[in-house]
Every structure is written in C-alpha cells, then in structure tokens.
Amino acid sequence: EAGVAQSPRYKIIEKRQSVAFWCNPISGHATLYWYQQILGQGPKLLIQFQNNGVVDDSQLPKDRFSAERLKGVDSTLKIQPAKLEDSAVYLCASSQNLKETQYFGPGTRLLVL
Amino acid sequence: AQKITQTQPGMFVQEKEAVTLDCTYDTSDPSYGLFWYKQPSSGEMIFLIYQGSYDQQNATEGRYSLNFQKARKSANLVISASQLGDSAMYFCAMIAGGTSYGKLTFGQGTILTVHP
C-alpha cells in the first residue's frame, strides 16, 4: 500500500513570494491533516479535512494561508505572501477516519529568505 | 486543553540495551489515545505504537512497548535491544475525545542516540 505522498520535498523562496504544497493521502483515507513543524518543536495542526470539508482550521493563519481538498482526495496548502517565520517543515498526514491513527508523508522543507 | 510533556531533550543508549523515553500527559477527557512517533533525520514521522485510555493491557509492537500508568498520566516508550537505526527524534502525542476531531497534540520530542 502506497504511503502519503508530498511534493515538493524542498522549497526555497524569498519573503512575500507565494508557494504551494501538494499532498496525496493513502487511498481510502477520509481524513487529511496539514501540520507545521518548526525546527526543534513538535508538529502543530494547521487544518484538518474530513472528505472535502474542513473540520478544524482554528490554527491556520487565514490572512496568508489557504488550503483545499477538492473531490476529497488530494490537497494543496498555499502560503501567500510568505514571511520569514513560515520557514518550517510542512507535514501532511491521513487517517481512515476521525481519531484513527495518522500516517505522515515525508514533508516539505520550506526556507523563506 | 490537552498537553504532552517530554522532559528528556536527549537520551543516549548503548547498542543492544533497552531505553525508556518519558512522556506525561494532561487532559480532562476520559477518552483519549496516546501515540508514539519516530522522526529520523529524513523528516518523515513514522507511527510506532498506540495506547487507548480504556485499554487494559500495555501496548506492544515488536521491540516497542508502552508503559501506560493511567493514575500517573504517563505513557513511557520502552525500546528493547536498541539498534543503530533507532537513532532519531521521538515524539509522544495524544488525541483526546470530546469535541476534538482528531487533532494530535505533540510533545517537544526526545532525541535518542544509539552508540555502537
């Protein structure tokens, strides 16, 4: 069974530019999560989807971050415009359903200069 | 609100020995789940083991076991027969019940180094 796929693996941009990340969850998983992991810290949830609906985006900085999960499968996370403090690893995870074990992708390392 | 505390920033162990990584948690929900993840330098979070709050027995998965002490609110990870490949960051995490939709709350992590 294929795991969670993410791309790109690495991205370097300048502040005020925009960037987008892509995630393909494990086949059949209804729930998809985006986490932000700043160096030296544990991951923090940004947004959670159940199928194609948002169930929790309380920690998403909505003035600059947006996410969507069209057709309840793939998801994209966008940052526009990026700030220096957005430098982090962005992890996508999926689970069969709410409160089930989450399986993570390899992450995207973002560096904002 | 849920909180996970990992008090060991770093741990060292000799190859083939056992090591315990500490985790304490705080929640007011009677129903919750506790997870341990391993994060190698490559960055991927690898699921290791799960313990439910109502599980009567401690969880085990191969060389990993979870020492669950509900009254003390602790969920320590025990790795037996350490291998060089076990060197990584280890995170304890929790999902609480109630109105939580499945958000994982993570601790700060413990870096484990296995010496040959």
PDB file of C-alpha atoms in Angstrom:
ATOM      1  CA  GLU A   1       0.000   0.000   0.000  1.00  0.00           C
ATOM      2  CA  ALA A   2       1.421   3.363  -1.010  1.00  0.00           C
ATOM      3  CA  GLY A   3       2.014   5.886   1.755  1.00  0.00           C
ATOM      4  CA  VAL A   4       1.221   9.579   1.898  1.00  0.00           C
ATOM      5  CA  ALA A   5       2.895  11.450  -0.949  1.00  0.00           C
ATOM      6  CA  GLN A   6       4.018  15.068  -0.786  1.00  0.00           C
ATOM      7  CA  SER A   7       5.710  17.429  -3.190  1.00  0.00           C
ATOM      8  CA  PRO A   8       7.945  19.261  -3.456  1.00  0.00           C
ATOM      9  CA  ARG A   9      10.343  17.892  -0.852  1.00  0.00           C
ATOM     10  CA  TYR A  10      12.263  21.152  -0.589  1.00  0.00           C
ATOM     11  CA  LYS A  11      11.444  24.751  -1.466  1.00  0.00           C
ATOM     12  CA  ILE A  12      13.395  27.967  -1.075  1.00  0.00           C
ATOM     13  CA  ILE A  13      11.613  31.274  -1.685  1.00  0.00           C
ATOM     14  CA  GLU A  14      12.016  34.909  -0.786  1.00  0.00           C
ATOM     15  CA  LYS A  15       9.704  36.641   1.636  1.00  0.00           C
ATOM     16  CA  ARG A  16       6.495  37.999   0.133  1.00  0.00           C
ATOM     17  CA  GLN A  17       6.525  35.311  -2.561  1.00  0.00           C
ATOM     18  CA  SER A  18       3.848  32.628  -2.758  1.00  0.00           C
ATOM     19  CA  VAL A  19       4.299  28.878  -2.500  1.00  0.00           C
ATOM     20  CA  ALA A  20       2.071  25.806  -2.767  1.00  0.00           C
ATOM     21  CA  PHE A  21       2.426  22.305  -1.408  1.00  0.00           C
ATOM     22  CA  TRP A  22       0.667  19.188  -2.620  1.00  0.00           C
ATOM     23  CA  CYS A  23      -0.430  16.075  -0.726  1.00  0.00           C
ATOM     24  CA  ASN A  24      -1.887  12.766  -1.861  1.00  0.00           C
ATOM     25  CA  PRO A  25      -3.189  10.710   1.088  1.00  0.00           C
ATOM     26  CA  ILE A  26      -3.308   6.961   1.486  1.00  0.00           C
ATOM     27  CA  SER A  27      -6.036   5.539  -0.732  1.00  0.00           C
ATOM     28  CA  GLY A  28      -9.382   5.376   1.049  1.00  0.00           C
ATOM     29  CA  HIS A  29      -8.421   7.663   3.912  1.00  0.00           C
ATOM     30  CA  ALA A  30     -11.227  10.116   4.607  1.00  0.00           C
ATOM     31  CA  THR A  31      -9.330  12.436   6.933  1.00  0.00           C
ATOM     32  CA  LEU A  32      -6.404  14.613   5.867  1.00  0.00           C
ATOM     33  CA  TYR A  33      -4.267  16.874   8.042  1.00  0.00           C
ATOM     34  CA  TRP A  34      -1.671  19.588   7.435  1.00  0.00           C
ATOM     35  CA  TYR A  35       0.840  20.194  10.216  1.00  0.00           C
ATOM     36  CA  GLN A  36       3.576  22.815  10.552  1.00  0.00           C
ATOM     37  CA  GLN A  37       6.760  21.756  12.314  1.00  0.00           C
ATOM     38  CA  ILE A  38       9.195  24.499  13.262  1.00  0.00           C
ATOM     39  CA  LEU A  39      12.752  23.370  13.942  1.00  0.00           C
ATOM     40  CA  GLY A  40      13.128  21.892  17.421  1.00  0.00           C
ATOM     41  CA  GLN A  41       9.383  21.647  18.076  1.00  0.00           C
ATOM     42  CA  GLY A  42       6.628  19.103  17.691  1.00  0.00           C
ATOM     43  CA  PRO A  43       4.213  19.457  14.778  1.00  0.00           C
ATOM     44  CA  LYS A  44       1.261  21.821  15.114  1.00  0.00           C
ATOM     45  CA  LEU A  45      -2.027  21.218  13.308  1.00  0.00           C
ATOM     46  CA  LEU A  46      -2.902  23.843  10.703  1.00  0.00           C
ATOM     47  CA  ILE A  47      -6.020  22.375   9.133  1.00  0.00           C
ATOM     48  CA  GLN A  48      -7.966  19.135   9.076  1.00  0.00           C
ATOM     49  CA  PHE A  49     -10.322  17.866   6.376  1.00  0.00           C
ATOM     50  CA  GLN A  50     -12.941  15.157   6.563  1.00  0.00           C
ATOM     51  CA  ASN A  51     -13.518  14.156   2.935  1.00  0.00           C
ATOM     52  CA  ASN A  52     -13.655  17.577   1.226  1.00  0.00           C
ATOM     53  CA  GLY A  53     -14.974  19.546   4.213  1.00  0.00           C
ATOM     54  CA  VAL A  54     -12.949  21.459   6.798  1.00  0.00           C
ATOM     55  CA  VAL A  55     -13.440  20.258  10.383  1.00  0.00           C
ATOM     56  CA  ASP A  56     -10.728  22.294  12.125  1.00  0.00           C
ATOM     57  CA  ASP A  57      -8.808  25.298  10.829  1.00  0.00           C
ATOM     58  CA  SER A  58      -8.595  27.174  14.115  1.00  0.00           C
ATOM     59  CA  GLN A  59      -4.783  27.455  13.978  1.00  0.00           C
ATOM     60  CA  LEU A  60      -4.489  28.331  10.303  1.00  0.00           C
ATOM     61  CA  PRO A  61      -3.273  31.935   9.740  1.00  0.00           C
ATOM     62  CA  LYS A  62      -6.059  32.676   7.299  1.00  0.00           C
ATOM     63  CA  ASP A  63      -4.663  36.033   6.214  1.00  0.00           C
ATOM     64  CA  ARG A  64      -1.868  34.242   4.379  1.00  0.00           C
ATOM     65  CA  PHE A  65      -2.527  30.507   4.427  1.00  0.00           C
ATOM     66  CA  SER A  66      -5.205  28.665   2.472  1.00  0.00           C
ATOM     67  CA  ALA A  67      -5.913  25.015   1.823  1.00  0.00           C
ATOM     68  CA  GLU A  68      -8.325  22.977  -0.176  1.00  0.00           C
ATOM     69  CA  ARG A  69      -9.153  19.344  -0.742  1.00  0.00           C
ATOM     70  CA  LEU A  70     -11.049  19.043  -3.964  1.00  0.00           C
ATOM     71  CA  LYS A  71     -13.009  15.820  -4.546  1.00  0.00           C
ATOM     72  CA  GLY A  72     -11.982  14.596  -1.110  1.00  0.00           C
ATOM     73  CA  VAL A  73      -8.629  13.173  -2.203  1.00  0.00           C
ATOM     74  CA  ASP A  74      -5.593  15.360  -2.970  1.00  0.00           C
ATOM     75  CA  SER A  75      -4.988  18.558  -1.062  1.00  0.00           C
ATOM     76  CA  THR A  76      -2.985  21.732  -1.597  1.00  0.00           C
ATOM     77  CA  LEU A  77      -1.715  24.163   1.020  1.00  0.00           C
ATOM     78  CA  LYS A  78      -0.788  27.671  -0.118  1.00  0.00           C
ATOM     79  CA  ILE A  79       1.083  30.500   1.554  1.00  0.00           C
ATOM     80  CA  GLN A  80       0.737  33.994   0.095  1.00  0.00           C
ATOM     81  CA  PRO A  81       2.682  36.099   0.909  1.00  0.00           C
ATOM     82  CA  ALA A  82       5.330  34.138   2.791  1.00  0.00           C
ATOM     83  CA  LYS A  83       7.099  35.507   5.862  1.00  0.00           C
ATOM     84  CA  LEU A  84      10.443  34.563   7.345  1.00  0.00           C
ATOM     85  CA  GLU A  85       8.710  32.803  10.257  1.00  0.00           C
ATOM     86  CA  ASP A  86       6.972  30.423   7.836  1.00  0.00           C
ATOM     87  CA  SER A  87      10.266  28.555   7.438  1.00  0.00           C
ATOM     88  CA  ALA A  88       9.385  25.078   8.664  1.00  0.00           C
ATOM     89  CA  VAL A  89       8.584  21.549   7.589  1.00  0.00           C
ATOM     90  CA  TYR A  90       5.013  21.113   6.359  1.00  0.00           C
ATOM     91  CA  LEU A  91       3.732  17.628   7.051  1.00  0.00           C
ATOM     92  CA  CYS A  92       0.662  16.058   5.523  1.00  0.00           C
ATOM     93  CA  ALA A  93      -0.997  13.118   7.261  1.00  0.00           C
ATOM     94  CA  SER A  94      -4.044  10.982   6.632  1.00  0.00           C
ATOM     95  CA  SER A  95      -6.196   8.574   8.608  1.00  0.00           C
ATOM     96  CA  GLN A  96      -9.042   6.256   7.744  1.00  0.00           C
ATOM     97  CA  ASN A  97     -11.410   8.371   9.754  1.00  0.00           C
ATOM     98  CA  LEU A  98     -11.554  10.879  12.587  1.00  0.00           C
ATOM     99  CA  LYS A  99      -9.442   9.916  15.629  1.00  0.00           C
ATOM    100  CA  GLU A 100      -7.807   6.980  13.863  1.00  0.00           C
ATOM    101  CA  THR A 101      -4.035   6.538  13.630  1.00  0.00           C
ATOM    102  CA  GLN A 102      -2.458   9.186  11.418  1.00  0.00           C
ATOM    103  CA  TYR A 103       0.175   8.286   8.834  1.00  0.00           C
ATOM    104  CA  PHE A 104       2.524  11.008   7.694  1.00  0.00           C
ATOM    105  CA  GLY A 105       4.172  11.875   4.422  1.00  0.00           C
ATOM    106  CA  PRO A 106       7.869  12.806   4.039  1.00  0.00           C
ATOM    107  CA  GLY A 107       7.143  16.516   4.481  1.00  0.00           C
ATOM    108  CA  THR A 108       8.123  19.636   2.559  1.00  0.00           C
ATOM    109  CA  ARG A 109      11.002  21.683   3.966  1.00  0.00           C
ATOM    110  CA  LEU A 110      10.356  25.376   3.292  1.00  0.00           C
ATOM    111  CA  LEU A 111      13.013  28.032   3.696  1.00  0.00           C
ATOM    112  CA  VAL A 112      11.930  31.664   3.393  1.00  0.00           C
ATOM    113  CA  LEU A 113      14.805  34.112   2.804  1.00  0.00           C
TER     114      LEU A 113
ATOM    115  CA  ALA B   1      -6.942  21.649  26.629  1.00  0.00           C
ATOM    116  CA  GLN B   2      -4.525  18.787  26.144  1.00  0.00           C
ATOM    117  CA  LYS B   3      -0.836  18.876  26.938  1.00  0.00           C
ATOM    118  CA  ILE B   4       2.051  16.474  26.375  1.00  0.00           C
ATOM    119  CA  THR B   5       5.326  16.835  28.245  1.00  0.00           C
ATOM    120  CA  GLN B   6       8.585  15.137  27.302  1.00  0.00           C
ATOM    121  CA  THR B   7      11.223  16.137  29.830  1.00  0.00           C
ATOM    122  CA  GLN B   8      14.246  14.461  28.222  1.00  0.00           C
ATOM    123  CA  PRO B   9      15.682  16.624  25.423  1.00  0.00           C
ATOM    124  CA  GLY B  10      18.257  13.935  24.648  1.00  0.00           C
ATOM    125  CA  MET B  11      18.973  10.341  25.598  1.00  0.00           C
ATOM    126  CA  PHE B  12      21.948   8.087  24.939  1.00  0.00           C
ATOM    127  CA  VAL B  13      21.932   4.288  24.924  1.00  0.00           C
ATOM    128  CA  GLN B  14      24.377   1.557  24.053  1.00  0.00           C
ATOM    129  CA  GLU B  15      23.512  -0.713  21.171  1.00  0.00           C
ATOM    130  CA  LYS B  16      21.522  -3.825  22.275  1.00  0.00           C
ATOM    131  CA  GLU B  17      20.459  -2.226  25.561  1.00  0.00           C
ATOM    132  CA  ALA B  18      16.938  -1.106  26.474  1.00  0.00           C
ATOM    133  CA  VAL B  19      15.937   2.542  26.837  1.00  0.00           C
ATOM    134  CA  THR B  20      12.872   4.308  28.252  1.00  0.00           C
ATOM    135  CA  LEU B  21      11.619   7.604  26.851  1.00  0.00           C
ATOM    136  CA  ASP B  22       9.363   9.531  29.204  1.00  0.00           C
ATOM    137  CA  CYS B  23       6.010  11.101  28.394  1.00  0.00           C
ATOM    138  CA  THR B  24       3.398  12.627  30.676  1.00  0.00           C
ATOM    139  CA  TYR B  25       0.076  13.983  29.534  1.00  0.00           C
ATOM    140  CA  ASP B  26      -2.753  16.123  30.780  1.00  0.00           C
ATOM    141  CA  THR B  27      -6.370  16.034  29.685  1.00  0.00           C
ATOM    142  CA  SER B  28      -9.773  16.239  31.328  1.00  0.00           C
ATOM    143  CA  ASP B  29     -11.342  13.910  28.763  1.00  0.00           C
ATOM    144  CA  PRO B  30     -11.900  10.334  29.991  1.00  0.00           C
ATOM    145  CA  SER B  31     -11.467   9.032  26.446  1.00  0.00           C
ATOM    146  CA  TYR B  32      -8.144   9.617  24.712  1.00  0.00           C
ATOM    147  CA  GLY B  33      -5.456   7.911  22.684  1.00  0.00           C
ATOM    148  CA  LEU B  34      -1.699   8.082  23.090  1.00  0.00           C
ATOM    149  CA  PHE B  35       0.770   7.651  20.233  1.00  0.00           C
ATOM    150  CA  TRP B  36       4.497   7.471  19.751  1.00  0.00           C
ATOM    151  CA  TYR B  37       6.130   8.542  16.505  1.00  0.00           C
ATOM    152  CA  LYS B  38       9.736   8.300  15.334  1.00  0.00           C
ATOM    153  CA  GLN B  39      11.218  11.045  13.170  1.00  0.00           C
ATOM    154  CA  PRO B  40      14.585  10.236  11.563  1.00  0.00           C
ATOM    155  CA  SER B  41      16.744  12.969  10.089  1.00  0.00           C
ATOM    156  CA  SER B  42      14.938  12.468   6.769  1.00  0.00           C
ATOM    157  CA  GLY B  43      11.927  14.151   8.358  1.00  0.00           C
ATOM    158  CA  GLU B  44       9.140  11.612   7.957  1.00  0.00           C
ATOM    159  CA  MET B  45       7.029  10.849  11.032  1.00  0.00           C
ATOM    160  CA  ILE B  46       6.791   7.089  11.481  1.00  0.00           C
ATOM    161  CA  PHE B  47       3.983   5.656  13.615  1.00  0.00           C
ATOM    162  CA  LEU B  48       5.294   3.250  16.265  1.00  0.00           C
ATOM    163  CA  ILE B  49       2.632   2.367  18.820  1.00  0.00           C
ATOM    164  CA  TYR B  50      -0.823   3.298  20.140  1.00  0.00           C
ATOM    165  CA  GLN B  51      -2.485   3.038  23.560  1.00  0.00           C
ATOM    166  CA  GLY B  52      -6.169   3.772  24.207  1.00  0.00           C
ATOM    167  CA  SER B  53      -7.245   5.161  27.552  1.00  0.00           C
ATOM    168  CA  TYR B  54      -9.562   2.224  28.159  1.00  0.00           C
ATOM    169  CA  ASP B  55      -7.092  -0.453  27.099  1.00  0.00           C
ATOM    170  CA  GLN B  56      -6.468  -2.843  29.975  1.00  0.00           C
ATOM    171  CA  GLN B  57      -3.075  -4.032  28.804  1.00  0.00           C
ATOM    172  CA  ASN B  58       0.026  -2.113  27.801  1.00  0.00           C
ATOM    173  CA  ALA B  59       0.517  -1.942  24.047  1.00  0.00           C
ATOM    174  CA  THR B  60       3.428  -3.770  22.421  1.00  0.00           C
ATOM    175  CA  GLU B  61       4.719  -3.715  18.834  1.00  0.00           C
ATOM    176  CA  GLY B  62       7.843  -5.763  18.256  1.00  0.00           C
ATOM    177  CA  ARG B  63      10.697  -4.094  20.154  1.00  0.00           C
ATOM    178  CA  TYR B  64       8.448  -1.228  21.252  1.00  0.00           C
ATOM    179  CA  SER B  65       6.248  -1.317  24.324  1.00  0.00           C
ATOM    180  CA  LEU B  66       4.274   1.406  26.026  1.00  0.00           C
ATOM    181  CA  ASN B  67       4.361   1.587  29.821  1.00  0.00           C
ATOM    182  CA  PHE B  68       0.925   3.096  30.466  1.00  0.00           C
ATOM    183  CA  GLN B  69       0.292   4.319  34.030  1.00  0.00           C
ATOM    184  CA  LYS B  70      -3.104   5.999  33.943  1.00  0.00           C
ATOM    185  CA  ALA B  71      -3.101   7.260  37.536  1.00  0.00           C
ATOM    186  CA  ARG B  72       0.238   8.977  36.966  1.00  0.00           C
ATOM    187  CA  LYS B  73      -0.814  10.154  33.482  1.00  0.00           C
ATOM    188  CA  SER B  74       2.336   8.737  31.971  1.00  0.00           C
ATOM    189  CA  ALA B  75       2.886   6.810  28.745  1.00  0.00           C
ATOM    190  CA  ASN B  76       6.574   5.958  28.518  1.00  0.00           C
ATOM    191  CA  LEU B  77       8.024   4.256  25.453  1.00  0.00           C
ATOM    192  CA  VAL B  78      10.363   1.334  26.049  1.00  0.00           C
ATOM    193  CA  ILE B  79      12.664   0.260  23.219  1.00  0.00           C
ATOM    194  CA  SER B  80      14.309  -3.082  23.834  1.00  0.00           C
ATOM    195  CA  ALA B  81      17.551  -4.239  22.208  1.00  0.00           C
ATOM    196  CA  SER B  82      18.405  -0.836  20.734  1.00  0.00           C
ATOM    197  CA  GLN B  83      19.781  -0.711  17.207  1.00  0.00           C
ATOM    198  CA  LEU B  84      21.844   1.973  15.486  1.00  0.00           C
ATOM    199  CA  GLY B  85      18.854   2.673  13.248  1.00  0.00           C
ATOM    200  CA  ASP B  86      16.831   3.689  16.295  1.00  0.00           C
ATOM    201  CA  SER B  87      18.773   6.960  16.477  1.00  0.00           C
ATOM    202  CA  ALA B  88      16.110   9.601  15.781  1.00  0.00           C
ATOM    203  CA  MET B  89      13.742  12.105  17.351  1.00  0.00           C
ATOM    204  CA  TYR B  90      10.824  10.510  19.206  1.00  0.00           C
ATOM    205  CA  PHE B  91       7.514  12.268  19.767  1.00  0.00           C
ATOM    206  CA  CYS B  92       4.733  11.401  22.170  1.00  0.00           C
ATOM    207  CA  ALA B  93       1.297  12.610  21.032  1.00  0.00           C
ATOM    208  CA  MET B  94      -2.318  12.498  22.151  1.00  0.00           C
ATOM    209  CA  ILE B  95      -5.792  12.622  20.671  1.00  0.00           C
ATOM    210  CA  ALA B  96      -8.477  13.488  23.167  1.00  0.00           C
ATOM    211  CA  GLY B  97     -12.152  12.743  22.971  1.00  0.00           C
ATOM    212  CA  GLY B  98     -14.943  15.215  23.434  1.00  0.00           C
ATOM    213  CA  THR B  99     -15.135  17.842  20.718  1.00  0.00           C
ATOM    214  CA  SER B 100     -11.653  17.119  19.387  1.00  0.00           C
ATOM    215  CA  TYR B 101     -11.911  15.958  15.801  1.00  0.00           C
ATOM    216  CA  GLY B 102      -8.676  14.047  15.916  1.00  0.00           C
ATOM    217  CA  LYS B 103      -6.050  16.738  16.273  1.00  0.00           C
ATOM    218  CA  LEU B 104      -2.779  15.274  17.517  1.00  0.00           C
ATOM    219  CA  THR B 105      -1.128  17.257  20.279  1.00  0.00           C
ATOM    220  CA  PHE B 106       2.612  16.602  20.281  1.00  0.00           C
ATOM    221  CA  GLY B 107       5.283  16.906  22.926  1.00  0.00           C
ATOM    222  CA  GLN B 108       8.624  18.628  22.313  1.00  0.00           C
ATOM    223  CA  GLY B 109      10.349  15.379  21.438  1.00  0.00           C
ATOM    224  CA  THR B 110      13.379  13.437  22.688  1.00  0.00           C
ATOM    225  CA  ILE B 111      16.482  12.889  20.582  1.00  0.00           C
ATOM    226  CA  LEU B 112      17.733   9.328  21.004  1.00  0.00           C
ATOM    227  CA  THR B 113      21.316   8.472  20.101  1.00  0.00           C
ATOM    228  CA  VAL B 114      22.353   4.833  19.974  1.00  0.00           C
ATOM    229  CA  HIS B 115      26.093   4.219  20.399  1.00  0.00           C
ATOM    230  CA  PRO B 116      27.801   1.152  18.930  1.00  0.00           C
TER     231      PRO B 116
END
